[in-house]
C-alpha positions as MATLAB code, in Angstrom:
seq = 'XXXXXXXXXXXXXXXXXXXXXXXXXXXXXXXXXXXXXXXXXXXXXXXXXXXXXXXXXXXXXXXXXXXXXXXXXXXXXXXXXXXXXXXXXXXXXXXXXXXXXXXXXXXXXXXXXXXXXXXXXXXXXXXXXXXXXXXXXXXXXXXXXXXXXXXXXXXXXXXXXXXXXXXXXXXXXXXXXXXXXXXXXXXXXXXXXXXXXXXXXXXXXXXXXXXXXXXXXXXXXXXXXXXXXXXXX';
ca = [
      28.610  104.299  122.300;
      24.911  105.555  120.944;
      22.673  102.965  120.453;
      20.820  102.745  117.229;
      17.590  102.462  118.721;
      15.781  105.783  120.522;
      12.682  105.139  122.358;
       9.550  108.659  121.781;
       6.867  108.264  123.926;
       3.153  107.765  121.873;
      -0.098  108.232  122.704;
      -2.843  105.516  122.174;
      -5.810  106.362  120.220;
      -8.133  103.795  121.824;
      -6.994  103.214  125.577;
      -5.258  107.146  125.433;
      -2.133  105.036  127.769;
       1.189  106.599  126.898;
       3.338  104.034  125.979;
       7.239  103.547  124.938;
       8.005  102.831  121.008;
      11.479  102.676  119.364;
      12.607  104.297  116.660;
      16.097  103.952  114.378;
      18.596  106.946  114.288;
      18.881  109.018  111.468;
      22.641  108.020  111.165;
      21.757  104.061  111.395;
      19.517  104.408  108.458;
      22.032  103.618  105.766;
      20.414  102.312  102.312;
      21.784  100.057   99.791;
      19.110  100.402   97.352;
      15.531  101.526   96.269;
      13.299   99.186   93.869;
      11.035  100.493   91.679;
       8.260  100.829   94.140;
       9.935  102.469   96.745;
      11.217   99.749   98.784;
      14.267  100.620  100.430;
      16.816   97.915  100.973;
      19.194   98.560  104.295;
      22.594   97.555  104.994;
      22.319   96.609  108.543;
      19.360   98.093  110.806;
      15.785   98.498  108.930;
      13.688  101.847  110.115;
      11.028  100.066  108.384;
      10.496   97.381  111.453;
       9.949  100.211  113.803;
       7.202  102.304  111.868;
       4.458  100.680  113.225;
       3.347  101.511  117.009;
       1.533   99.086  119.323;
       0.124   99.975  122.646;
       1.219   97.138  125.179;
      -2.063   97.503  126.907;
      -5.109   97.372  124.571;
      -3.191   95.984  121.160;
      -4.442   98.978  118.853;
      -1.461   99.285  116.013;
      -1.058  102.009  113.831;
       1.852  104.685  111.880;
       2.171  108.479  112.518;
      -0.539  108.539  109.487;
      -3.097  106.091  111.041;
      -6.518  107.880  112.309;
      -5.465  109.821  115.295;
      -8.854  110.091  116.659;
     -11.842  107.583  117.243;
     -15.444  107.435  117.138;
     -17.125  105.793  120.137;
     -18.501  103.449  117.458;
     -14.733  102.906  116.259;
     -13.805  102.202  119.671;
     -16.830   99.761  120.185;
     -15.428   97.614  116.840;
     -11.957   97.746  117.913;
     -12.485   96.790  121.462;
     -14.797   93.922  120.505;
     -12.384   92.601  117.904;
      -9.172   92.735  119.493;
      -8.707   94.912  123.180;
     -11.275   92.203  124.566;
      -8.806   89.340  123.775;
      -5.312   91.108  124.051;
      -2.962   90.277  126.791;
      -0.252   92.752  127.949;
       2.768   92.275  124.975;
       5.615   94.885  124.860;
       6.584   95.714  121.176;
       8.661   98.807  122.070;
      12.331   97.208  121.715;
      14.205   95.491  119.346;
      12.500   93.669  116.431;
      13.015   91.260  114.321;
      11.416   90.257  111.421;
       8.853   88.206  112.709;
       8.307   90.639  114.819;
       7.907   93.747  112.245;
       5.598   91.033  110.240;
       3.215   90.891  113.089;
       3.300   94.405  113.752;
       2.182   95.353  110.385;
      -0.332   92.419  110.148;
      -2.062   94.247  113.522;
      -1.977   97.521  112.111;
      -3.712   96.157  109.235;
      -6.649   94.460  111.426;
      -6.615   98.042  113.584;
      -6.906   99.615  110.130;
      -9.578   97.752  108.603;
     -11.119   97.879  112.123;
     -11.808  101.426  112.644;
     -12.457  101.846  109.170;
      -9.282  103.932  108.176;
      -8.451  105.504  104.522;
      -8.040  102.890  102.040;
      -4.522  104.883  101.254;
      -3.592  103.665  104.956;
      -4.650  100.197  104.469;
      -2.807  100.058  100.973;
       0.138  101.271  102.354;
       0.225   98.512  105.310;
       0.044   95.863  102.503;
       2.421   96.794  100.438;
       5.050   96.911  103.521;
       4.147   93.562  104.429;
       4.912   92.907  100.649;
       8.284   94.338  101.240;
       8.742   92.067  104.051;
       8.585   89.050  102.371;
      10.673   90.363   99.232;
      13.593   90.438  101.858;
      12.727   86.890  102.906;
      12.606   86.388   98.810;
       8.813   84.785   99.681;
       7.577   85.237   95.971;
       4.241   83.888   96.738;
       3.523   86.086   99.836;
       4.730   88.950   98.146;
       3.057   88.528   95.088;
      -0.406   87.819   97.065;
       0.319   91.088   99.251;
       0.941   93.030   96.003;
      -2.144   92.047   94.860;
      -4.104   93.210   97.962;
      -2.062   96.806   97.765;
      -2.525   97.489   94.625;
      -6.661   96.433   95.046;
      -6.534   99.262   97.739;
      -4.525  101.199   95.957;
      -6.839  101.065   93.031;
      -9.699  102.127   95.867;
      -7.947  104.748   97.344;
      -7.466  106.455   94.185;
     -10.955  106.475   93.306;
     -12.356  107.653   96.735;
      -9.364  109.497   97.889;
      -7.748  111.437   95.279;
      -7.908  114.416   96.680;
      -6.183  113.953   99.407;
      -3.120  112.218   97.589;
      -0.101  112.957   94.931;
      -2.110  111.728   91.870;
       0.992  111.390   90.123;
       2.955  108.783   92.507;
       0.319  106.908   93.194;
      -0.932  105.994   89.562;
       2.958  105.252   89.206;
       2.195  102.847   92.043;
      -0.490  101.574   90.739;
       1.453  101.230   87.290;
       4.629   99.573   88.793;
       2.780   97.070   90.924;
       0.441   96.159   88.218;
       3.659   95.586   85.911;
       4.925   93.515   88.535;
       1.902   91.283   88.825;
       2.388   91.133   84.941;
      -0.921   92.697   84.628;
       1.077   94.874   81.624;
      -1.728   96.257   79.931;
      -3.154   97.887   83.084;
       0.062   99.078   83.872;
       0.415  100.782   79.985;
      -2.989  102.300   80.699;
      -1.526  104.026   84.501;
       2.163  105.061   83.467;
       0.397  107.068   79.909;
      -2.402  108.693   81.798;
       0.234  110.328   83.960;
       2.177  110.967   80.878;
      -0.034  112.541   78.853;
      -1.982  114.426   81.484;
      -0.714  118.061   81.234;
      -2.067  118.946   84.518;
       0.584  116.582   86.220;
       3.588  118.780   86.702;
       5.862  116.083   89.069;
       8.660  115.918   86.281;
      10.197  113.021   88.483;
       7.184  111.014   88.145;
       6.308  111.982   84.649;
      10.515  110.605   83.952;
       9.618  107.563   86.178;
       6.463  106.486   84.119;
       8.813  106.361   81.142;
      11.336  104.664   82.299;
       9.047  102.007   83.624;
       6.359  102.137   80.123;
      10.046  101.076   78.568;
      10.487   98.510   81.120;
       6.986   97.316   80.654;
       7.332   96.678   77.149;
      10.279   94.971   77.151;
       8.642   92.648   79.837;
       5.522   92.186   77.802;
       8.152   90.913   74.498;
       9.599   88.787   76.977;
       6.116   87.002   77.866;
       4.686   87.470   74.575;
       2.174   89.979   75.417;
       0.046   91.864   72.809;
      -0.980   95.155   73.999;
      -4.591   95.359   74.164;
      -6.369   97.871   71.627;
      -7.703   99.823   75.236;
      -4.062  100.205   76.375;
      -2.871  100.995   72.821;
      -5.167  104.291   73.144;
      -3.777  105.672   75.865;
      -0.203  105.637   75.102;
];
């Protein structure tokens, strides 16, 4: 009978020990839904726990997209402020959620750490969000939101280059809608709208689905849309 789980073998970027992590078969990923930013919603097994990597001997946590290669300065700061005070832990079998929650929280610390992108650090926070929408821990989501969509918000304006400008000022717009923060999310779903550079039709269809969305949310809370918004739509 195949397992679910496969184990690769990963490199650490800090102690360079080669180290087991698990992953979840393609044919064990079975979805039962998508929200509206992008969290997927699994039937039985979730990939999503196994994304993050952790070296069992120093602690240093990071994705296939994480910085794959440190200064001796980055080194320095992430020896100091966690290798110095990590004992051995083995992350690379099963997890559960608690266990996917801490996983991401390191990667976060190893993130900010070593300085990575902020579209690395955003990305790590809006997981954890996801991880307490399946425990349906509105506050914890809501704060983690929050923190993605600062970094988000940082990323874009340091980063852009690098990144689908499209999808993320949809990401932007759909996590600013969900922190009701409806006139900043007017003001990101109409600039990819009317920009006629942006040629991602499925983005350009998403912003208007969720501009609809937001409006009917903003009736709902009695909202007026602010004269600033009102421009750009």
């Amino acid at each position: 009978m195949v397992e679910p789980l496969f184990q690769v073998s990963v490199r650490c970027h800090h102690c360079d020990a080669v180290f087991q992590t698990s992953r979840v078969r393609p044919s064990f990923k079975k979805a039962s839904g998508t929200d509206t930013d992008f969290c997927v919603h699994y039937k039985d097994i979730n990939p999503d726990f196994y994304v993050v990597r952790i070296c069992p001997h120093c602690g240093f946590a990071g994705t296939e997209n994480s910085k794959d290669r440190l200064t001796p300065a980055q080194k320095t700061a992430f020896r100091e402020k966690i290798a110095d005070h990590w004992t051995y832990k083995d992350y690379g079998g099963e997890r559960a959620w608690e266990d996917a929650l801490y996983a991401y929280k390191l990667a976060l610390v190893t993130a900010q750490t070593v300085n990575d992108k902020g579209r690395i650090t955003a990305g790590l926070l809006h997981h954890i969000a996801w991880l307490y929408r399946y425990r349906n821990d509105q506050a914890q989501e809501t704060r983690f939101l929050q923190h993605a969509l600062d970094e988000y918000t940082r990323a874009f304006e340091t980063e852009a280059a690098e990144m689908n400008n499209a999808r993320l000022m949809y990401l932007m717009g759909e996590l600013s809608r969900r922190l009701k923060q409806y006139n900043q999310a007017v003001k990101w779903f109409s600039r990819v709208i009317n920009d006629k550079r942006i040629m991602d039709a499925g983005m350009i269809r998403a912003c208007r689905e969720q501009w609809a969305v937001t409006r009917e949310d903003m009736l709902a809370d009695s909202v007026v849309l602010e004269p600033e918004a009102q421009e750009s739509t």
